[in-house]
XYZ file of C-alpha atoms in Angstrom:
572
model
C 114.801 127.988 125.166
C 113.915 129.248 121.949
C 113.004 133.020 122.058
C 109.419 133.759 121.206
C 108.025 135.118 117.656
C 106.717 138.773 117.910
C 102.924 139.208 117.891
C 103.431 141.567 114.278
C 105.346 138.595 113.026
C 102.937 136.044 114.142
C 100.076 137.504 112.711
C 102.340 138.159 109.322
C 102.746 134.435 109.331
C 99.269 133.621 109.792
C 98.528 135.598 106.849
C 101.176 133.753 104.854
C 99.451 130.289 105.804
C 96.340 132.260 104.332
C 97.554 133.568 101.136
C 99.887 130.541 100.742
C 102.915 133.211 99.416
C 106.266 132.318 99.352
C 107.291 135.603 99.219
C 105.408 137.030 103.118
C 106.820 133.198 104.121
C 110.314 134.915 103.620
C 109.795 137.968 105.108
C 107.747 137.017 108.408
C 110.939 134.131 108.902
C 113.332 137.723 108.303
C 111.617 138.394 111.418
C 112.186 134.861 112.923
C 115.202 134.498 115.001
C 118.185 132.085 112.975
C 118.016 129.886 115.621
C 114.247 129.023 115.777
C 113.900 129.226 111.744
C 116.798 126.695 111.202
C 114.913 124.944 113.456
C 111.484 125.469 111.695
C 112.724 124.484 108.012
C 114.432 121.131 109.851
C 111.359 119.792 111.148
C 108.952 120.680 107.858
C 112.410 119.143 105.699
C 111.436 115.532 108.042
C 107.604 115.985 108.207
C 107.487 116.516 103.975
C 110.261 113.586 103.009
C 110.688 111.013 105.568
C 106.957 110.043 106.575
C 107.544 107.255 103.070
C 109.828 106.046 101.045
C 111.265 107.843 98.285
C 112.876 106.618 94.548
C 116.418 108.129 95.787
C 116.521 106.348 99.134
C 114.707 103.002 97.940
C 117.251 102.870 95.402
C 120.208 103.556 97.812
C 118.770 100.747 100.158
C 118.724 98.676 97.604
C 122.299 99.342 96.747
C 123.962 98.202 99.126
C 122.485 95.041 98.504
C 123.074 94.111 95.052
C 122.612 90.507 95.369
C 119.111 90.787 96.259
C 117.428 91.610 92.348
C 114.867 94.981 92.581
C 111.739 96.090 90.553
C 110.510 99.660 90.516
C 107.106 100.992 91.070
C 106.331 102.785 87.866
C 103.981 105.303 89.220
C 106.319 106.351 91.746
C 109.636 105.776 90.898
C 109.891 103.549 94.411
C 113.248 100.678 93.774
C 112.186 97.484 95.608
C 113.338 93.983 96.201
C 111.899 91.791 94.557
C 110.885 89.297 97.835
C 108.804 91.554 100.527
C 107.820 90.774 104.302
C 104.888 88.886 104.256
C 103.304 89.679 107.895
C 100.293 87.343 107.316
C 100.558 85.465 111.249
C 103.331 87.366 112.974
C 102.478 88.711 115.813
C 104.581 91.077 119.521
C 104.221 87.551 121.247
C 107.170 85.813 119.465
C 110.727 86.944 119.398
C 110.744 85.103 116.695
C 108.997 86.682 114.021
C 111.104 91.110 115.455
C 114.320 88.395 114.688
C 112.380 87.626 111.550
C 112.013 91.080 110.415
C 114.873 91.989 111.674
C 117.446 89.763 109.491
C 114.584 90.791 106.608
C 115.895 94.253 106.417
C 119.443 93.230 107.496
C 119.449 91.359 104.197
C 118.076 94.064 101.989
C 114.521 93.290 101.744
C 112.683 96.458 101.974
C 109.395 95.684 101.246
C 107.087 95.106 103.736
C 103.298 93.927 103.323
C 100.302 93.150 106.171
C 97.226 94.096 106.776
C 94.060 95.912 108.702
C 92.247 91.658 109.414
C 95.400 89.889 110.224
C 95.388 89.359 113.891
C 93.303 91.543 114.637
C 96.195 94.241 113.387
C 97.948 92.672 115.560
C 100.335 92.218 112.919
C 100.597 96.249 112.101
C 101.119 96.955 115.316
C 104.072 94.625 115.122
C 104.610 95.725 112.154
C 105.006 99.375 113.593
C 106.717 98.296 116.491
C 109.548 96.543 114.512
C 110.053 99.611 112.233
C 110.532 102.113 114.630
C 113.014 101.067 116.434
C 115.297 99.604 113.776
C 114.753 103.722 113.061
C 115.453 104.999 116.204
C 119.024 102.736 116.162
C 119.715 104.303 111.955
C 119.516 101.006 110.830
C 117.111 101.508 108.131
C 115.294 104.936 107.990
C 111.419 105.493 107.004
C 112.430 106.102 103.275
C 114.155 103.277 102.490
C 110.984 101.122 103.393
C 108.294 100.698 101.197
C 105.002 100.201 103.628
C 101.348 98.183 102.352
C 98.513 97.321 103.767
C 94.549 96.461 103.281
C 91.728 96.393 104.455
C 87.935 95.657 103.053
C 87.199 92.653 105.799
C 84.664 93.603 108.835
C 85.918 91.537 111.799
C 84.282 92.581 115.323
C 86.399 93.386 118.390
C 88.371 90.607 119.580
C 87.275 88.545 121.919
C 87.943 85.940 124.615
C 87.675 82.545 124.640
C 84.370 82.313 127.475
C 83.087 85.211 125.320
C 79.156 83.095 124.406
C 77.437 82.845 120.291
C 75.022 85.786 121.919
C 77.572 88.448 122.806
C 79.751 87.840 119.073
C 76.879 88.675 117.465
C 75.814 91.664 119.576
C 79.789 92.651 118.545
C 79.748 92.059 115.308
C 76.540 94.165 114.933
C 78.803 97.038 116.907
C 81.336 96.778 114.168
C 78.949 97.137 111.080
C 76.280 99.915 112.249
C 79.114 102.141 111.682
C 79.409 100.851 107.847
C 77.029 102.797 105.955
C 77.369 99.708 102.798
C 78.389 96.324 103.242
C 77.995 93.093 102.039
C 77.325 89.626 103.848
C 79.149 86.837 103.365
C 77.416 84.893 106.106
C 76.474 85.770 109.659
C 80.015 86.150 110.530
C 82.307 87.166 107.661
C 81.477 91.090 106.121
C 83.291 92.365 103.932
C 83.049 96.730 102.950
C 84.684 99.044 100.748
C 82.649 102.244 101.280
C 84.741 104.859 101.142
C 83.748 105.914 105.177
C 84.490 102.016 105.899
C 87.554 102.690 104.510
C 88.776 106.003 106.034
C 88.572 104.443 109.796
C 90.930 101.830 108.456
C 93.483 104.110 107.231
C 93.392 105.483 110.219
C 93.598 102.289 112.600
C 96.300 101.189 110.210
C 98.547 104.582 110.472
C 98.267 104.245 114.357
C 99.187 100.501 115.133
C 102.268 101.152 111.926
C 102.719 104.589 114.068
C 103.569 106.235 110.762
C 102.100 108.990 109.020
C 101.714 107.847 105.208
C 101.034 104.200 104.008
C 103.328 103.941 100.854
C 100.264 101.799 99.126
C 96.897 100.831 100.178
C 95.021 98.628 99.112
C 90.848 97.289 98.062
C 91.663 93.105 99.990
C 89.219 90.669 97.990
C 86.288 92.889 97.252
C 85.896 90.644 95.047
C 84.342 88.554 98.353
C 81.202 90.702 98.344
C 79.982 89.220 95.654
C 79.026 86.307 97.383
C 76.400 88.375 99.064
C 73.079 86.709 100.643
C 71.270 89.595 101.997
C 70.174 92.244 99.219
C 67.426 91.084 97.743
C 69.109 89.454 94.081
C 73.238 89.943 95.604
C 75.997 91.690 94.986
C 75.512 92.455 91.125
C 79.696 92.452 89.117
C 78.348 95.400 88.123
C 77.664 97.190 91.204
C 80.930 95.982 92.989
C 82.107 97.403 89.608
C 80.786 101.082 90.730
C 81.891 100.739 94.247
C 85.894 99.900 93.733
C 86.131 103.156 91.292
C 83.444 105.196 93.636
C 86.783 103.965 96.571
C 89.338 104.802 94.337
C 87.739 108.287 94.034
C 87.888 108.927 97.728
C 91.436 107.375 97.693
C 92.073 110.057 95.038
C 91.919 112.307 98.753
C 93.448 110.512 100.776
C 96.781 110.797 98.333
C 96.380 113.630 98.272
C 96.131 114.950 101.516
C 99.500 112.156 102.706
C 97.395 109.738 104.247
C 98.260 107.070 101.163
C 100.782 106.775 98.444
C 99.182 104.869 95.657
C 96.600 102.182 96.193
C 95.627 98.874 94.763
C 93.972 95.957 94.765
C 94.709 92.509 96.710
C 92.839 89.683 95.197
C 92.151 85.932 94.865
C 89.954 85.919 91.039
C 91.629 89.230 88.965
C 94.527 86.240 87.199
C 91.437 84.200 86.788
C 89.276 84.400 83.977
C 87.206 82.046 84.135
C 85.321 81.648 88.197
C 82.532 82.865 88.389
C 84.072 85.981 90.889
C 87.166 87.200 88.441
C 87.314 91.348 88.585
C 88.946 92.097 85.429
C 91.339 94.156 85.329
C 91.138 96.096 81.814
C 86.680 96.983 83.466
C 88.461 98.265 86.694
C 90.269 100.176 84.363
C 87.768 101.549 82.217
C 85.661 102.903 84.944
C 88.147 105.845 85.039
C 85.797 106.876 82.280
C 82.745 107.582 84.103
C 83.830 107.553 88.079
C 87.556 110.051 86.969
C 89.710 108.920 89.662
C 93.131 109.257 88.539
C 94.840 106.763 86.892
C 98.152 107.798 88.399
C 97.436 106.941 91.562
C 96.472 103.218 90.802
C 99.913 101.602 91.102
C 99.961 98.311 92.437
C 97.985 94.324 92.487
C 98.785 91.824 94.909
C 97.479 87.605 93.881
C 98.422 84.454 94.371
C 101.140 82.580 92.246
C 103.112 80.027 92.795
C 104.539 76.474 91.216
C 101.078 74.984 90.640
C 99.077 78.451 90.394
C 100.132 80.547 87.252
C 97.977 81.895 86.149
C 99.283 85.231 87.328
C 102.437 84.938 84.699
C 100.251 82.101 82.314
C 98.993 84.061 78.431
C 96.043 81.912 77.351
C 95.701 82.644 73.879
C 93.997 84.584 72.560
C 94.778 86.651 76.133
C 97.486 87.863 77.785
C 98.128 87.574 81.177
C 97.185 89.152 84.442
C 100.784 90.251 84.948
C 100.820 91.564 80.933
C 98.461 93.534 81.317
C 99.327 95.673 84.234
C 102.597 96.111 82.916
C 100.477 97.653 80.086
C 98.901 99.297 82.304
C 101.514 100.301 84.409
C 100.497 98.442 87.176
C 103.092 97.184 89.310
C 101.949 93.571 90.502
C 102.688 92.031 93.373
C 102.487 88.057 94.217
C 101.884 86.263 97.205
C 101.033 82.279 98.222
C 104.331 80.681 96.957
C 104.379 77.994 99.355
C 100.441 78.422 99.921
C 99.046 76.204 96.539
C 95.301 75.087 95.589
C 95.924 72.222 93.000
C 92.908 69.629 92.209
C 90.979 71.203 94.799
C 93.995 70.250 97.709
C 96.040 73.115 99.871
C 99.688 72.194 99.530
C 102.060 73.505 101.028
C 105.587 73.879 99.362
C 107.461 72.318 101.925
C 110.329 70.135 102.696
C 111.763 70.654 106.198
C 113.982 67.529 107.628
C 114.299 65.815 104.100
C 117.248 63.507 104.778
C 115.739 61.555 107.460
C 112.425 60.523 106.211
C 112.482 57.628 106.710
C 114.094 56.595 110.222
C 110.729 59.360 111.243
C 107.849 57.933 108.326
C 109.632 54.124 110.627
C 108.833 55.336 113.521
C 105.788 56.365 113.292
C 103.695 53.404 111.689
C 104.910 51.592 114.426
C 103.695 54.350 116.745
C 100.475 54.395 114.488
C 100.351 50.933 114.718
C 100.031 50.408 118.330
C 97.601 52.912 118.715
C 95.248 51.499 116.622
C 95.781 48.382 118.669
C 94.893 49.809 122.035
C 92.315 51.510 120.729
C 90.564 48.913 119.155
C 90.682 47.233 122.508
C 88.804 49.475 124.256
C 86.409 49.534 122.003
C 85.982 44.967 122.199
C 86.791 45.906 126.756
C 83.667 48.650 127.101
C 81.486 45.543 125.214
C 81.370 44.177 127.896
C 81.224 46.981 130.541
C 77.856 47.816 129.343
C 74.418 45.928 128.199
C 73.615 48.377 125.541
C 74.260 47.021 122.423
C 73.922 50.103 120.482
C 75.333 52.189 123.057
C 78.943 49.920 122.559
C 78.640 50.069 119.261
C 79.057 54.044 118.981
C 82.917 53.281 119.565
C 83.968 51.243 116.368
C 86.541 54.859 115.949
C 89.652 52.037 115.610
C 88.631 50.985 112.333
C 86.885 53.408 110.687
C 89.692 55.285 110.642
C 91.638 52.596 110.038
C 89.522 51.589 106.633
C 89.994 55.434 105.925
C 93.322 56.093 106.567
C 94.834 56.203 103.090
C 92.327 59.028 102.282
C 93.031 60.927 104.665
C 97.076 60.657 103.786
C 95.883 61.896 100.219
C 94.543 64.990 101.743
C 96.696 66.384 104.802
C 94.635 69.790 105.461
C 91.592 68.343 105.142
C 93.042 65.501 106.928
C 93.161 67.460 110.298
C 90.374 69.174 109.540
C 88.125 66.623 109.373
C 90.359 65.319 112.838
C 89.996 68.354 114.502
C 86.638 69.295 113.816
C 84.363 65.826 112.579
C 85.850 63.109 114.108
C 86.718 64.781 118.021
C 83.393 66.176 118.440
C 81.906 63.604 117.936
C 83.050 61.171 120.348
C 82.851 63.510 122.686
C 79.485 63.535 122.191
C 79.506 59.092 122.823
C 81.445 59.835 125.187
C 78.979 62.737 126.500
C 75.647 60.128 125.770
C 77.806 57.230 127.998
C 78.226 58.765 130.563
C 75.103 59.999 131.456
C 74.149 56.658 130.781
C 75.775 55.729 133.734
C 73.679 58.670 135.770
C 70.845 56.518 136.665
C 69.696 54.853 141.227
C 70.663 51.614 139.208
C 73.982 51.742 138.376
C 76.088 49.700 140.155
C 79.250 52.225 142.048
C 81.788 49.403 140.974
C 80.039 49.370 137.551
C 79.711 53.236 137.430
C 83.346 54.138 138.311
C 84.977 51.205 135.853
C 83.240 52.834 133.106
C 83.869 56.250 133.920
C 88.622 55.723 134.162
C 87.637 54.353 130.254
C 85.682 57.337 128.942
C 88.468 59.322 131.040
C 91.266 56.565 129.559
C 89.114 56.510 125.409
C 89.296 60.601 125.301
C 93.393 60.544 125.979
C 93.477 57.843 123.172
C 91.430 59.197 120.918
C 93.328 62.528 120.560
C 96.535 60.787 121.048
C 95.444 58.340 118.056
C 93.875 61.578 115.349
C 97.288 63.398 117.042
C 99.536 60.055 115.930
C 97.207 60.076 112.542
C 97.878 63.715 111.286
C 101.969 63.313 111.430
C 101.043 60.498 109.320
C 99.396 62.265 106.995
C 102.079 65.508 107.169
C 104.431 62.499 106.860
C 102.818 61.308 103.096
C 102.564 64.730 102.205
C 106.053 65.572 103.031
C 107.300 62.826 100.635
C 104.966 63.967 97.871
C 107.118 67.503 98.673
C 110.382 65.300 98.612
C 109.268 63.599 95.443
C 108.324 67.109 93.413
C 111.678 68.302 94.771
C 113.164 65.954 93.115
C 112.147 65.906 89.557
C 112.590 70.012 89.921
C 115.979 69.709 89.944
C 116.111 68.056 87.430
C 114.048 68.968 84.775
C 115.841 72.668 85.927
C 119.703 72.346 86.415
C 119.670 76.569 88.652
C 117.502 75.664 91.070
C 118.684 76.036 94.249
C 119.646 73.145 95.649
C 121.274 71.246 99.108
C 123.635 69.163 97.225
C 124.676 69.770 93.552
C 126.262 72.199 91.496
C 123.508 75.587 93.132
C 124.117 74.174 96.830
C 123.339 76.751 99.645
C 124.310 75.568 103.339
C 121.343 75.095 105.315
C 119.081 75.401 103.223
C 116.062 74.522 105.874
C 113.656 73.260 102.664
C 114.907 73.383 99.342
C 110.987 72.577 98.031
C 109.936 75.821 99.140
C 113.122 77.908 97.929
C 112.900 76.922 93.909
C 108.921 77.969 94.618
C 110.339 80.896 96.476
C 112.690 81.652 92.973
C 110.379 80.113 90.209
C 107.514 83.196 91.440
C 110.946 85.357 91.757
C 112.048 84.736 88.248
C 109.947 86.323 86.148
C 110.212 89.500 84.993
C 106.796 90.886 85.648
C 105.984 89.819 88.677
C 107.200 92.921 90.647
C 107.956 91.438 94.142
C 106.827 87.844 95.814
C 105.953 88.543 98.979
C 106.562 85.569 101.419
C 105.726 84.800 105.153
C 108.291 84.377 107.164
C 107.860 84.277 110.572
C 111.681 82.532 111.683
C 115.224 83.227 110.118
C 115.261 80.109 109.438
C 112.274 81.421 106.369
C 113.939 84.384 106.322
C 117.576 82.881 105.032
C 116.040 80.372 102.771
C 113.977 83.033 100.866
C 117.235 85.941 101.360
C 118.863 82.768 99.627
C 116.361 81.845 96.370
C 115.566 84.884 95.527
C 119.557 86.072 95.013
C 119.020 82.443 92.799
C 116.617 83.437 90.806
C 118.514 85.603 88.704
C 119.709 82.575 86.586
C 116.382 81.429 85.567
C 115.929 81.922 81.834
C 112.253 82.318 80.114
C 113.383 78.661 79.019
C 113.270 77.458 82.454
C 110.546 78.703 83.234
C 109.157 77.086 80.477
C 110.211 74.421 80.777
C 109.831 74.386 84.794
C 106.131 74.656 84.535
C 105.943 71.781 81.611
C 106.621 69.676 84.862
C 104.307 66.798 84.866
C 103.780 67.107 88.253
C 102.932 70.367 88.343
C 99.958 69.466 85.999
C 96.441 69.256 87.621
C 93.298 67.629 86.115
C 92.345 70.803 84.992
C 96.172 71.338 82.583
C 95.764 67.870 81.784
């Protein structure tokens, strides 16, 4: 057991803390047994230097992984892998998620990006648990990894699947009571960057992450507040710039207190000067003149970048790209969504797994789809003979409706999936419920009733099966277009990662995904590309792409951007 400190020494230590004098501190320590002093100094060293990323430690970690490209945060000197682990849809319930994060770190990825609203905090909890295990195993040290989190979305407490609409509304009301200022986007969507809300979010994030300090904390999509619909006159852009500046002033305090290393903004509009919700980086920086926040603490931004959405790195004369503008302000740029693009008003997933077996799958799926349509159509003919009310029978013509619109549905997989799941199936359930209610009359023949109820049960199953097959067909059609894009990009630039040719990488899961990651990471003004890597296989593809990004030149990037298949309607 360590000897107790004498009362005299304790008083001297207390005086030292008040006066903050190094001389008095040394005098107090002289009266403390040497082993106690040694352990106290070790504790202070660990607390001071091991609670966040440091320039030397991050550089040393990445020096062990020379194949992976790196970038440095100008205002902090932290060295980051240009590939980051995006923790959007990860949690502790999936062993593959943990295996993916461990594999990413082992491969040299030292950036983890999460948010307080990802899975109601489940993402942060997952990251915290996984990192703590890795720290204990000495697989990585705290000072070697850069952890980024964000806040802004106001979420109600997680609810069970049986929670009623009234209970859900009450739960949201409880969440809003502690937030002095917020924007109401809809009845279930709210947003705030008020200092008191940010303080509570940082506290909660640190608890879930099991960390003493966030390396970077970001305001998450503050432009959403411009969509407020409950304030008289709405939420003006001038007010939003003011609230951002006031948030920065508060976050300066968090930096001083050591709970965050720096701050920034994650936005879906910062790079889009032509949109109504665009936020100007120059205008944000300019608010410092009136509010006095510290420019050295505004360290980073985060925006989307992928093969289709290239605005962040594209100069449009006379304006500079956001990437160039950020570089002039010494602000580090993270990018996200490399594999999920919005192009021509549609969501495009840049993935083409299983391309070599596509033809065989296509033939089988077409056969299955034909059988599903035929089966449902025959059932719809049967019901006309089973019920006398023609108007009721005419409700069941879904095989014809879906068949006639199959071509249009297949042009947009995500829209089709949403339409089938949110519109078609609920409508069918309503029609079946109406038909079922019609059998409850006192004059209904028992045998006829049983036959109709049996038909209802079979029709519901057949309709579900058909919509599943249609979704698969739409996905297959999307995959074929991605196969074509992958082939053309490989011809445009021979230095792309591929599963064939001179730059073949064995066991690549999705060649198109690797091309998009490689394209994003290759831009010199892009600091770090955040990629959702939920399985070890995704990590393998992403690391291969990042390592190969060094091969792409400025000329390559220009040629890729001019690929006809990447030009959306607005580009042409």
